[in-house]
């Protein structure tokens, strides 16, 4: 999850003024109303996969043409600013919680909650994701996929260490339980370290599971400065300094590169992956399994997640066609196809099938992603100032300069920077 700089007040005002002036006549002037342009970030291998996915829609709907517009992740959100200002933005735009932040208070997107064409599709989503992206009372973004990460392990490492892979475990691991497992496998398989999980994700997961999130999900207040929060931070600290986590200096900015490289390099026992990141590992011929994620002592099983959501600019000339595409994207069939190469399904029936249909979905790979699904926590997109402040406090905690209690108090003191 990557944070983005907040738009300046001047740019925000300019966007409002520009969109007001552009009105319904914006977009590509020569675009047919049955042509739907879709903008998304993508790696090279993903481009053909996405095109192949929506080819199924166009076969059944020959009156609609889909044009994909792909750019790298950062460029996607940087380009979005200019495209919205000029009225050249695509008809359907992929955003996530972090990239969405600069636009969350700008009135440029359609109210999808008012689209009667999408009522049925919305009702079939997992209840906890139906709220989507909101601007006040307006629903401006519908979640297409859920990005959740759990530890993914190389089955060969466990076999060498003569330890069964706990892919069917039904509860999350506490920090001490995970260290015990990782240390046993790392020693037996002679691996350098245990797990590569970004430490910001780890501390947020520990605190959220304890009911004391670093920042509340609405992004308005700090929730960790409680007895439960302090205990969760101490659990996190013990885990982070156990010796079975990627070295702290490296892990603050990544973790041996991408999760798939972490496993393929043989440097770690477990890599913190979402299902889409597993594809490269499996395609490389590795047998891997997912295992449940982490929680604080006494905490609830929790899924730390983000959503890849779909938004539609108000000035799109192809709204009706775009609604039809979105309705299809959220259908069970399309969601099952999407889950094979990207994120977890947000369609409830599709998600349930991925978790339970052992004939078509490898339970050893997918089952752990369902542990804690009834308790999803989506970290809010925090301001750049607060991210910097939080990062400094986290470093002092890891360096031993402040205690868990002092860390929680420091985070609370920075609440005014949210």
mmCIF file of C-alpha atoms in Angstrom:
data_model
loop_
_atom_site.group_PDB
_atom_site.id
_atom_site.type_symbol
_atom_site.label_atom_id
_atom_site.label_comp_id
_atom_site.label_asym_id
_atom_site.label_seq_id
_atom_site.Cartn_x
_atom_site.Cartn_y
_atom_site.Cartn_z
ATOM 1 C CA UNK A 1 0.000 0.000 0.000
ATOM 2 C CA UNK A 2 1.605 3.143 -1.113
ATOM 3 C CA UNK A 3 0.834 6.615 0.165
ATOM 4 C CA UNK A 4 0.579 9.600 -2.127
ATOM 5 C CA UNK A 5 1.094 13.305 -1.513
ATOM 6 C CA UNK A 6 -2.051 15.237 -0.807
ATOM 7 C CA UNK A 7 -3.183 17.704 -3.472
ATOM 8 C CA UNK A 8 -2.604 21.299 -2.588
ATOM 9 C CA UNK A 9 -5.589 23.493 -1.889
ATOM 10 C CA UNK A 10 -4.871 25.407 -5.070
ATOM 11 C CA UNK A 11 -4.919 22.291 -7.211
ATOM 12 C CA UNK A 12 -8.025 21.001 -5.478
ATOM 13 C CA UNK A 13 -9.807 24.273 -6.153
ATOM 14 C CA UNK A 14 -8.616 24.226 -9.727
ATOM 15 C CA UNK A 15 -10.001 20.736 -10.190
ATOM 16 C CA UNK A 16 -13.400 21.724 -8.891
ATOM 17 C CA UNK A 17 -13.511 24.769 -11.128
ATOM 18 C CA UNK A 18 -12.237 22.867 -14.129
ATOM 19 C CA UNK A 19 -14.666 19.982 -13.735
ATOM 20 C CA UNK A 20 -17.529 22.418 -13.311
ATOM 21 C CA UNK A 21 -16.581 24.116 -16.540
ATOM 22 C CA UNK A 22 -16.036 20.884 -18.437
ATOM 23 C CA UNK A 23 -19.393 19.363 -17.565
ATOM 24 C CA UNK A 24 -20.853 16.457 -19.468
ATOM 25 C CA UNK A 25 -19.174 17.360 -22.730
ATOM 26 C CA UNK A 26 -15.691 16.348 -21.608
ATOM 27 C CA UNK A 27 -13.626 13.285 -22.380
ATOM 28 C CA UNK A 28 -12.332 12.353 -25.801
ATOM 29 C CA UNK A 29 -14.491 14.356 -28.183
ATOM 30 C CA UNK A 30 -14.624 11.604 -30.766
ATOM 31 C CA UNK A 31 -15.315 8.783 -28.322
ATOM 32 C CA UNK A 32 -18.367 6.679 -29.048
ATOM 33 C CA UNK A 33 -20.724 6.234 -26.095
ATOM 34 C CA UNK A 34 -20.359 2.464 -26.392
ATOM 35 C CA UNK A 35 -16.568 2.598 -26.083
ATOM 36 C CA UNK A 36 -15.391 2.168 -22.483
ATOM 37 C CA UNK A 37 -11.845 3.210 -21.625
ATOM 38 C CA UNK A 38 -10.424 1.571 -18.489
ATOM 39 C CA UNK A 39 -7.319 2.916 -16.739
ATOM 40 C CA UNK A 40 -5.211 0.712 -14.473
ATOM 41 C CA UNK A 41 -1.623 0.246 -13.379
ATOM 42 C CA UNK A 42 -0.071 -3.002 -14.625
ATOM 43 C CA UNK A 43 3.122 -4.962 -15.015
ATOM 44 C CA UNK A 44 3.942 -6.186 -18.514
ATOM 45 C CA UNK A 45 2.650 -9.714 -17.958
ATOM 46 C CA UNK A 46 -0.613 -8.388 -16.529
ATOM 47 C CA UNK A 47 -1.627 -6.421 -19.602
ATOM 48 C CA UNK A 48 -2.565 -9.350 -21.818
ATOM 49 C CA UNK A 49 -4.186 -11.106 -18.860
ATOM 50 C CA UNK A 50 -6.491 -8.151 -18.206
ATOM 51 C CA UNK A 51 -7.334 -7.864 -21.890
ATOM 52 C CA UNK A 52 -8.098 -11.580 -22.025
ATOM 53 C CA UNK A 53 -10.299 -11.277 -18.960
ATOM 54 C CA UNK A 54 -12.567 -8.592 -20.432
ATOM 55 C CA UNK A 55 -12.580 -10.317 -23.835
ATOM 56 C CA UNK A 56 -15.142 -12.643 -22.263
ATOM 57 C CA UNK A 57 -17.383 -9.637 -21.668
ATOM 58 C CA UNK A 58 -17.077 -8.284 -25.202
ATOM 59 C CA UNK A 59 -17.923 -11.703 -26.664
ATOM 60 C CA UNK A 60 -21.258 -11.565 -24.880
ATOM 61 C CA UNK A 61 -21.681 -7.811 -25.431
ATOM 62 C CA UNK A 62 -20.462 -7.074 -28.983
ATOM 63 C CA UNK A 63 -22.035 -3.617 -28.915
ATOM 64 C CA UNK A 64 -19.456 -2.432 -26.334
ATOM 65 C CA UNK A 65 -15.766 -1.892 -27.044
ATOM 66 C CA UNK A 66 -13.264 -1.927 -24.163
ATOM 67 C CA UNK A 67 -9.970 -0.039 -24.444
ATOM 68 C CA UNK A 68 -7.448 -0.659 -21.650
ATOM 69 C CA UNK A 69 -4.974 2.084 -20.710
ATOM 70 C CA UNK A 70 -2.032 0.710 -18.728
ATOM 71 C CA UNK A 71 0.817 2.563 -17.021
ATOM 72 C CA UNK A 72 3.072 1.738 -14.029
ATOM 73 C CA UNK A 73 1.606 2.152 -10.538
ATOM 74 C CA UNK A 74 3.006 5.562 -9.614
ATOM 75 C CA UNK A 75 2.482 6.967 -13.093
ATOM 76 C CA UNK A 76 -1.159 5.875 -12.976
ATOM 77 C CA UNK A 77 -1.952 8.124 -10.017
ATOM 78 C CA UNK A 78 0.272 10.964 -11.208
ATOM 79 C CA UNK A 79 -1.406 10.893 -14.613
ATOM 80 C CA UNK A 80 -4.861 10.810 -13.035
ATOM 81 C CA UNK A 81 -4.487 14.361 -11.770
ATOM 82 C CA UNK A 82 -3.820 15.725 -15.230
ATOM 83 C CA UNK A 83 -6.479 13.580 -16.878
ATOM 84 C CA UNK A 84 -9.170 14.746 -14.469
ATOM 85 C CA UNK A 85 -8.211 18.368 -14.966
ATOM 86 C CA UNK A 86 -8.318 18.083 -18.751
ATOM 87 C CA UNK A 87 -11.432 15.902 -18.878
ATOM 88 C CA UNK A 88 -9.435 13.171 -20.609
ATOM 89 C CA UNK A 89 -9.750 10.601 -17.805
ATOM 90 C CA UNK A 90 -10.901 7.088 -18.663
ATOM 91 C CA UNK A 91 -14.512 6.006 -18.147
ATOM 92 C CA UNK A 92 -13.573 3.449 -15.488
ATOM 93 C CA UNK A 93 -10.549 4.090 -13.294
ATOM 94 C CA UNK A 94 -8.937 1.652 -10.872
ATOM 95 C CA UNK A 95 -7.966 3.221 -7.529
ATOM 96 C CA UNK A 96 -6.923 1.828 -4.180
ATOM 97 C CA UNK A 97 -7.262 3.246 -0.696
ATOM 98 C CA UNK A 98 -3.881 4.970 -0.738
ATOM 99 C CA UNK A 99 -3.931 6.292 -4.284
ATOM 100 C CA UNK A 100 -7.490 7.507 -3.706
ATOM 101 C CA UNK A 101 -6.519 9.874 -0.888
ATOM 102 C CA UNK A 102 -5.740 12.979 -3.011
ATOM 103 C CA UNK A 103 -9.169 12.769 -4.616
ATOM 104 C CA UNK A 104 -11.278 11.732 -1.637
ATOM 105 C CA UNK A 105 -12.625 15.250 -1.082
ATOM 106 C CA UNK A 106 -12.852 16.339 -4.722
ATOM 107 C CA UNK A 107 -16.273 16.177 -6.358
ATOM 108 C CA UNK A 108 -15.317 14.680 -9.731
ATOM 109 C CA UNK A 109 -16.686 11.144 -9.576
ATOM 110 C CA UNK A 110 -20.118 9.703 -10.285
ATOM 111 C CA UNK A 111 -22.364 8.504 -7.444
ATOM 112 C CA UNK A 112 -22.462 4.782 -8.182
ATOM 113 C CA UNK A 113 -24.850 4.303 -5.299
ATOM 114 C CA UNK A 114 -27.467 6.178 -7.314
ATOM 115 C CA UNK A 115 -27.009 3.934 -10.361
ATOM 116 C CA UNK A 116 -29.981 1.579 -10.444
ATOM 117 C CA UNK A 117 -28.090 -0.583 -12.942
ATOM 118 C CA UNK A 118 -25.599 -1.522 -10.196
ATOM 119 C CA UNK A 119 -27.983 -2.229 -7.312
ATOM 120 C CA UNK A 120 -28.027 -5.996 -7.895
ATOM 121 C CA UNK A 121 -24.240 -6.246 -8.287
ATOM 122 C CA UNK A 122 -23.648 -4.279 -5.075
ATOM 123 C CA UNK A 123 -26.017 -6.495 -3.105
ATOM 124 C CA UNK A 124 -23.945 -9.571 -3.995
ATOM 125 C CA UNK A 125 -20.707 -8.213 -2.521
ATOM 126 C CA UNK A 126 -19.290 -9.382 0.820
ATOM 127 C CA UNK A 127 -21.253 -7.321 3.395
ATOM 128 C CA UNK A 128 -18.130 -5.766 4.890
ATOM 129 C CA UNK A 129 -17.052 -4.321 1.505
ATOM 130 C CA UNK A 130 -20.415 -3.024 0.282
ATOM 131 C CA UNK A 131 -19.711 0.434 1.694
ATOM 132 C CA UNK A 132 -17.052 0.985 -0.964
ATOM 133 C CA UNK A 133 -15.409 4.386 -1.326
ATOM 134 C CA UNK A 134 -17.571 7.147 0.105
ATOM 135 C CA UNK A 135 -17.745 10.907 -0.264
ATOM 136 C CA UNK A 136 -20.180 11.900 2.422
ATOM 137 C CA UNK A 137 -23.386 10.035 1.568
ATOM 138 C CA UNK A 138 -22.267 9.248 -1.976
ATOM 139 C CA UNK A 139 -20.835 5.883 -3.002
ATOM 140 C CA UNK A 140 -18.243 6.771 -5.611
ATOM 141 C CA UNK A 141 -16.148 3.593 -5.722
ATOM 142 C CA UNK A 142 -17.068 -0.104 -5.877
ATOM 143 C CA UNK A 143 -14.487 -2.665 -4.663
ATOM 144 C CA UNK A 144 -13.512 -5.046 -7.451
ATOM 145 C CA UNK A 145 -10.821 -6.962 -5.584
ATOM 146 C CA UNK A 146 -9.559 -7.297 -2.048
ATOM 147 C CA UNK A 147 -5.803 -7.116 -1.521
ATOM 148 C CA UNK A 148 -4.911 -9.155 1.553
ATOM 149 C CA UNK A 149 -1.518 -10.616 2.414
ATOM 150 C CA UNK A 150 -0.609 -13.676 4.449
ATOM 151 C CA UNK A 151 2.628 -15.656 4.779
ATOM 152 C CA UNK A 152 3.255 -17.943 1.805
ATOM 153 C CA UNK A 153 5.788 -20.736 2.212
ATOM 154 C CA UNK A 154 7.805 -23.037 -0.012
ATOM 155 C CA UNK A 155 6.540 -26.549 0.743
ATOM 156 C CA UNK A 156 10.003 -27.980 0.052
ATOM 157 C CA UNK A 157 11.446 -26.081 3.020
ATOM 158 C CA UNK A 158 8.900 -27.629 5.364
ATOM 159 C CA UNK A 159 9.475 -31.080 3.889
ATOM 160 C CA UNK A 160 13.225 -30.746 4.400
ATOM 161 C CA UNK A 161 12.660 -29.709 7.999
ATOM 162 C CA UNK A 162 10.147 -32.578 8.392
ATOM 163 C CA UNK A 163 7.400 -30.202 9.555
ATOM 164 C CA UNK A 164 3.827 -30.239 8.278
ATOM 165 C CA UNK A 165 2.693 -27.022 6.598
ATOM 166 C CA UNK A 166 -0.155 -25.622 8.755
ATOM 167 C CA UNK A 167 -2.184 -24.413 5.751
ATOM 168 C CA UNK A 168 -5.397 -25.737 7.302
ATOM 169 C CA UNK A 169 -4.952 -23.985 10.652
ATOM 170 C CA UNK A 170 -8.181 -22.120 11.432
ATOM 171 C CA UNK A 171 -6.810 -19.261 13.550
ATOM 172 C CA UNK A 172 -4.094 -16.651 13.111
ATOM 173 C CA UNK A 173 -0.694 -17.026 14.753
ATOM 174 C CA UNK A 174 0.405 -14.903 17.676
ATOM 175 C CA UNK A 175 3.866 -13.428 17.230
ATOM 176 C CA UNK A 176 5.450 -16.029 19.510
ATOM 177 C CA UNK A 177 3.671 -18.891 17.719
ATOM 178 C CA UNK A 178 4.876 -17.659 14.348
ATOM 179 C CA UNK A 179 8.453 -17.312 15.591
ATOM 180 C CA UNK A 180 8.345 -20.862 16.960
ATOM 181 C CA UNK A 181 7.202 -22.205 13.593
ATOM 182 C CA UNK A 182 9.624 -20.122 11.539
ATOM 183 C CA UNK A 183 12.590 -20.951 13.736
ATOM 184 C CA UNK A 184 11.899 -24.686 13.459
ATOM 185 C CA UNK A 185 11.711 -24.559 9.673
ATOM 186 C CA UNK A 186 14.574 -22.088 9.239
ATOM 187 C CA UNK A 187 16.900 -24.254 11.318
ATOM 188 C CA UNK A 188 15.870 -27.454 9.548
ATOM 189 C CA UNK A 189 15.959 -25.992 6.034
ATOM 190 C CA UNK A 190 18.998 -23.791 6.759
ATOM 191 C CA UNK A 191 17.395 -20.531 5.700
ATOM 192 C CA UNK A 192 18.795 -17.123 6.617
ATOM 193 C CA UNK A 193 15.614 -15.651 8.062
ATOM 194 C CA UNK A 194 11.996 -16.422 8.815
ATOM 195 C CA UNK A 195 9.554 -13.996 7.181
ATOM 196 C CA UNK A 196 9.593 -10.837 5.104
ATOM 197 C CA UNK A 197 6.686 -8.733 6.266
ATOM 198 C CA UNK A 198 6.854 -4.955 6.132
ATOM 199 C CA UNK A 199 7.008 -3.729 9.698
ATOM 200 C CA UNK A 200 4.400 -1.019 9.178
ATOM 201 C CA UNK A 201 1.921 -3.712 8.117
ATOM 202 C CA UNK A 202 2.926 -5.900 11.048
ATOM 203 C CA UNK A 203 2.425 -3.268 13.748
ATOM 204 C CA UNK A 204 -0.899 -2.207 12.209
ATOM 205 C CA UNK A 205 -2.034 -5.835 12.107
ATOM 206 C CA UNK A 206 -1.079 -6.504 15.731
ATOM 207 C CA UNK A 207 -2.854 -3.364 16.936
ATOM 208 C CA UNK A 208 -5.962 -3.806 14.782
ATOM 209 C CA UNK A 209 -6.383 -7.391 16.009
ATOM 210 C CA UNK A 210 -6.292 -6.109 19.589
ATOM 211 C CA UNK A 211 -9.079 -3.633 18.851
ATOM 212 C CA UNK A 212 -6.637 -0.752 19.211
ATOM 213 C CA UNK A 213 -5.686 0.310 15.663
ATOM 214 C CA UNK A 214 -2.780 2.685 15.108
ATOM 215 C CA UNK A 215 -5.269 4.954 13.315
ATOM 216 C CA UNK A 216 -9.000 4.299 13.259
ATOM 217 C CA UNK A 217 -10.410 3.151 9.936
ATOM 218 C CA UNK A 218 -12.059 6.512 9.313
ATOM 219 C CA UNK A 219 -8.596 8.096 9.525
ATOM 220 C CA UNK A 220 -9.703 10.653 12.127
ATOM 221 C CA UNK A 221 -8.092 9.497 15.370
ATOM 222 C CA UNK A 222 -5.372 7.358 16.958
ATOM 223 C CA UNK A 223 -6.617 4.197 18.636
ATOM 224 C CA UNK A 224 -3.471 2.491 19.950
ATOM 225 C CA UNK A 225 -2.919 4.553 23.102
ATOM 226 C CA UNK A 226 -4.740 2.076 25.339
ATOM 227 C CA UNK A 227 -3.657 -0.834 27.542
ATOM 228 C CA UNK A 228 -4.595 -3.218 24.714
ATOM 229 C CA UNK A 229 -2.697 -1.122 22.198
ATOM 230 C CA UNK A 230 0.452 -0.980 24.314
ATOM 231 C CA UNK A 231 0.356 -4.750 24.803
ATOM 232 C CA UNK A 232 -0.101 -5.275 21.048
ATOM 233 C CA UNK A 233 2.863 -3.016 20.255
ATOM 234 C CA UNK A 234 4.981 -4.977 22.722
ATOM 235 C CA UNK A 235 3.897 -8.221 20.996
ATOM 236 C CA UNK A 236 4.940 -6.669 17.692
ATOM 237 C CA UNK A 237 8.289 -5.514 19.070
ATOM 238 C CA UNK A 238 9.106 -8.955 20.446
ATOM 239 C CA UNK A 239 8.215 -10.463 17.071
ATOM 240 C CA UNK A 240 10.188 -7.901 15.050
ATOM 241 C CA UNK A 241 13.336 -8.379 17.128
ATOM 242 C CA UNK A 242 13.069 -12.165 17.303
ATOM 243 C CA UNK A 243 15.726 -12.765 14.657
ATOM 244 C CA UNK A 244 13.221 -14.462 12.368
ATOM 245 C CA UNK A 245 12.096 -11.345 10.538
ATOM 246 C CA UNK A 246 13.975 -9.789 7.627
ATOM 247 C CA UNK A 247 16.625 -7.412 9.027
ATOM 248 C CA UNK A 248 14.879 -4.297 10.288
ATOM 249 C CA UNK A 249 16.898 -1.812 8.239
ATOM 250 C CA UNK A 250 15.926 -3.583 5.028
ATOM 251 C CA UNK A 251 12.371 -4.296 6.009
ATOM 252 C CA UNK A 252 11.467 -0.677 6.685
ATOM 253 C CA UNK A 253 11.617 0.036 2.963
ATOM 254 C CA UNK A 254 10.607 -3.256 1.423
ATOM 255 C CA UNK A 255 11.774 -6.784 2.049
ATOM 256 C CA UNK A 256 14.193 -8.553 -0.241
ATOM 257 C CA UNK A 257 12.384 -7.018 -3.173
ATOM 258 C CA UNK A 258 9.021 -8.436 -4.190
ATOM 259 C CA UNK A 259 7.447 -11.312 -2.215
ATOM 260 C CA UNK A 260 7.859 -13.785 -5.070
ATOM 261 C CA UNK A 261 11.561 -12.955 -5.339
ATOM 262 C CA UNK A 262 11.879 -13.452 -1.594
ATOM 263 C CA UNK A 263 10.784 -17.076 -1.919
ATOM 264 C CA UNK A 264 12.511 -17.771 -5.221
ATOM 265 C CA UNK A 265 15.797 -16.436 -3.844
ATOM 266 C CA UNK A 266 15.626 -18.952 -1.016
ATOM 267 C CA UNK A 267 16.351 -16.234 1.536
ATOM 268 C CA UNK A 268 13.201 -16.600 3.623
ATOM 269 C CA UNK A 269 10.915 -19.306 4.947
ATOM 270 C CA UNK A 270 7.759 -17.243 4.373
ATOM 271 C CA UNK A 271 6.913 -14.321 2.099
ATOM 272 C CA UNK A 272 4.072 -11.913 2.823
ATOM 273 C CA UNK A 273 2.013 -12.197 -0.382
ATOM 274 C CA UNK A 274 -1.389 -11.522 -1.839
ATOM 275 C CA UNK A 275 -2.833 -14.205 -4.154
ATOM 276 C CA UNK A 276 -1.852 -12.344 -7.325
ATOM 277 C CA UNK A 277 1.791 -12.291 -6.215
ATOM 278 C CA UNK A 278 1.687 -16.074 -5.827
ATOM 279 C CA UNK A 279 1.115 -16.524 -9.549
ATOM 280 C CA UNK A 280 4.744 -15.904 -10.475
ATOM 281 C CA UNK A 281 5.926 -18.361 -7.835
ATOM 282 C CA UNK A 282 3.558 -21.113 -8.971
ATOM 283 C CA UNK A 283 4.291 -20.451 -12.644
ATOM 284 C CA UNK A 284 7.976 -20.928 -11.831
ATOM 285 C CA UNK A 285 7.232 -24.489 -10.754
ATOM 286 C CA UNK A 286 7.309 -24.048 -6.998
ATOM 287 C CA UNK A 287 4.849 -25.810 -4.697
ATOM 288 C CA UNK A 288 3.729 -23.250 -2.152
ATOM 289 C CA UNK A 289 1.084 -22.910 0.547
ATOM 290 C CA UNK A 290 -0.388 -19.986 2.427
ATOM 291 C CA UNK A 291 -0.602 -20.025 6.208
ATOM 292 C CA UNK A 292 -2.706 -17.771 8.467
ATOM 293 C CA UNK A 293 -1.382 -14.355 9.341
ATOM 294 C CA UNK A 294 -0.586 -12.678 12.665
ATOM 295 C CA UNK A 295 -2.467 -11.285 15.621
ATOM 296 C CA UNK A 296 -1.745 -9.929 19.085
ATOM 297 C CA UNK A 297 -1.963 -12.170 22.144
ATOM 298 C CA UNK A 298 -5.665 -12.517 22.876
ATOM 299 C CA UNK A 299 -6.560 -10.570 19.723
ATOM 300 C CA UNK A 300 -9.133 -11.405 17.068
ATOM 301 C CA UNK A 301 -8.243 -13.056 13.788
ATOM 302 C CA UNK A 302 -7.962 -10.055 11.465
ATOM 303 C CA UNK A 303 -7.518 -9.464 7.761
ATOM 304 C CA UNK A 304 -5.440 -6.378 6.982
ATOM 305 C CA UNK A 305 -6.695 -5.385 3.557
ATOM 306 C CA UNK A 306 -7.001 -2.774 0.859
ATOM 307 C CA UNK A 307 -9.441 -2.680 -2.038
ATOM 308 C CA UNK A 308 -8.836 -2.127 -5.715
ATOM 309 C CA UNK A 309 -11.960 -0.157 -6.530
ATOM 310 C CA UNK A 310 -13.662 1.203 -9.639
ATOM 311 C CA UNK A 311 -14.637 4.869 -10.045
ATOM 312 C CA UNK A 312 -16.352 6.665 -12.930
ATOM 313 C CA UNK A 313 -15.767 10.379 -13.684
ATOM 314 C CA UNK A 314 -18.897 12.509 -13.792
ATOM 315 C CA UNK A 315 -18.012 13.743 -17.266
ATOM 316 C CA UNK A 316 -17.760 10.291 -18.862
ATOM 317 C CA UNK A 317 -19.705 10.097 -22.125
ATOM 318 C CA UNK A 318 -19.999 6.313 -21.753
ATOM 319 C CA UNK A 319 -21.564 5.924 -18.301
ATOM 320 C CA UNK A 320 -24.287 3.488 -19.303
ATOM 321 C CA UNK A 321 -21.812 1.215 -21.049
ATOM 322 C CA UNK A 322 -19.384 1.599 -18.140
ATOM 323 C CA UNK A 323 -22.099 0.480 -15.719
ATOM 324 C CA UNK A 324 -22.606 -2.668 -17.778
ATOM 325 C CA UNK A 325 -18.887 -3.416 -17.658
ATOM 326 C CA UNK A 326 -18.767 -2.866 -13.886
ATOM 327 C CA UNK A 327 -21.845 -5.022 -13.365
ATOM 328 C CA UNK A 328 -20.087 -7.826 -15.240
ATOM 329 C CA UNK A 329 -16.801 -7.304 -13.365
ATOM 330 C CA UNK A 330 -18.614 -7.784 -10.059
ATOM 331 C CA UNK A 331 -20.463 -10.919 -11.199
ATOM 332 C CA UNK A 332 -19.539 -14.290 -9.728
ATOM 333 C CA UNK A 333 -18.138 -15.645 -12.998
ATOM 334 C CA UNK A 334 -15.959 -12.611 -13.727
ATOM 335 C CA UNK A 335 -14.782 -12.467 -10.115
ATOM 336 C CA UNK A 336 -13.692 -16.106 -10.177
ATOM 337 C CA UNK A 337 -11.668 -15.467 -13.324
ATOM 338 C CA UNK A 338 -10.170 -12.306 -11.792
ATOM 339 C CA UNK A 339 -9.137 -14.150 -8.624
ATOM 340 C CA UNK A 340 -6.984 -16.548 -10.636
ATOM 341 C CA UNK A 341 -4.503 -13.823 -11.551
ATOM 342 C CA UNK A 342 -5.185 -10.880 -9.250
ATOM 343 C CA UNK A 343 -7.012 -10.148 -5.987
ATOM 344 C CA UNK A 344 -9.424 -11.978 -3.734
ATOM 345 C CA UNK A 345 -13.030 -11.822 -4.857
ATOM 346 C CA UNK A 346 -15.351 -9.220 -3.359
ATOM 347 C CA UNK A 347 -18.408 -11.039 -4.726
ATOM 348 C CA UNK A 348 -19.563 -13.104 -1.735
ATOM 349 C CA UNK A 349 -20.428 -16.249 -3.686
ATOM 350 C CA UNK A 350 -17.165 -16.138 -5.607
ATOM 351 C CA UNK A 351 -15.126 -15.631 -2.422
ATOM 352 C CA UNK A 352 -16.881 -18.550 -0.743
ATOM 353 C CA UNK A 353 -16.168 -20.778 -3.738
ATOM 354 C CA UNK A 354 -12.475 -19.861 -3.758
ATOM 355 C CA UNK A 355 -12.254 -20.756 -0.060
ATOM 356 C CA UNK A 356 -14.257 -24.003 -0.179
ATOM 357 C CA UNK A 357 -14.174 -25.575 -3.647
ATOM 358 C CA UNK A 358 -11.157 -27.852 -3.319
ATOM 359 C CA UNK A 359 -11.625 -29.350 -6.785
ATOM 360 C CA UNK A 360 -11.079 -26.072 -8.629
ATOM 361 C CA UNK A 361 -9.128 -24.029 -6.087
ATOM 362 C CA UNK A 362 -6.040 -25.285 -4.273
ATOM 363 C CA UNK A 363 -7.016 -25.090 -0.580
ATOM 364 C CA UNK A 364 -3.364 -25.156 0.446
ATOM 365 C CA UNK A 365 -2.827 -21.920 -1.453
ATOM 366 C CA UNK A 366 -6.059 -20.031 -0.766
ATOM 367 C CA UNK A 367 -7.594 -21.229 2.515
ATOM 368 C CA UNK A 368 -5.463 -19.093 4.845
ATOM 369 C CA UNK A 369 -6.697 -15.900 3.172
ATOM 370 C CA UNK A 370 -10.121 -16.575 4.698
ATOM 371 C CA UNK A 371 -8.907 -16.644 8.314
ATOM 372 C CA UNK A 372 -10.281 -13.466 9.895
ATOM 373 C CA UNK A 373 -12.421 -12.449 6.912
ATOM 374 C CA UNK A 374 -15.245 -11.387 9.239
ATOM 375 C CA UNK A 375 -12.901 -8.865 10.846
ATOM 376 C CA UNK A 376 -11.411 -6.837 7.993
ATOM 377 C CA UNK A 377 -9.332 -3.769 8.816
ATOM 378 C CA UNK A 378 -8.465 -1.355 6.017
ATOM 379 C CA UNK A 379 -5.697 1.031 7.132
ATOM 380 C CA UNK A 380 -6.685 4.586 6.245
ATOM 381 C CA UNK A 381 -4.678 6.679 3.810
ATOM 382 C CA UNK A 382 -2.700 8.909 6.154
ATOM 383 C CA UNK A 383 -1.323 12.357 5.407
ATOM 384 C CA UNK A 384 2.300 12.656 4.351
ATOM 385 C CA UNK A 385 3.103 14.510 7.584
ATOM 386 C CA UNK A 386 1.614 11.766 9.738
ATOM 387 C CA UNK A 387 3.348 9.029 7.752
ATOM 388 C CA UNK A 388 6.685 10.739 8.369
ATOM 389 C CA UNK A 389 5.884 11.211 12.042
ATOM 390 C CA UNK A 390 4.747 7.595 12.397
ATOM 391 C CA UNK A 391 7.857 6.296 10.612
ATOM 392 C CA UNK A 392 10.117 8.227 12.976
ATOM 393 C CA UNK A 393 8.353 6.871 16.051
ATOM 394 C CA UNK A 394 8.505 3.326 14.667
ATOM 395 C CA UNK A 395 12.247 3.611 14.070
ATOM 396 C CA UNK A 396 12.816 4.853 17.630
ATOM 397 C CA UNK A 397 10.786 1.923 18.934
ATOM 398 C CA UNK A 398 12.776 -0.601 16.910
ATOM 399 C CA UNK A 399 16.080 1.026 17.881
ATOM 400 C CA UNK A 400 15.169 0.666 21.555
ATOM 401 C CA UNK A 401 15.013 4.411 22.219
ATOM 402 C CA UNK A 402 11.385 4.351 23.385
ATOM 403 C CA UNK A 403 9.140 1.744 24.981
ATOM 404 C CA UNK A 404 5.886 0.380 23.575
ATOM 405 C CA UNK A 405 3.972 2.659 25.932
ATOM 406 C CA UNK A 406 5.987 5.716 24.876
ATOM 407 C CA UNK A 407 5.461 4.796 21.213
ATOM 408 C CA UNK A 408 1.691 4.734 21.653
ATOM 409 C CA UNK A 409 1.772 8.064 23.457
ATOM 410 C CA UNK A 410 3.907 9.592 20.713
ATOM 411 C CA UNK A 411 1.464 8.403 18.053
ATOM 412 C CA UNK A 412 -1.384 9.917 20.054
ATOM 413 C CA UNK A 413 0.527 13.223 20.289
ATOM 414 C CA UNK A 414 0.742 13.283 16.498
ATOM 415 C CA UNK A 415 -2.998 12.883 16.034
ATOM 416 C CA UNK A 416 -3.348 16.520 14.942
ATOM 417 C CA UNK A 417 -1.296 15.666 11.815
ATOM 418 C CA UNK A 418 -3.867 13.207 10.512
#
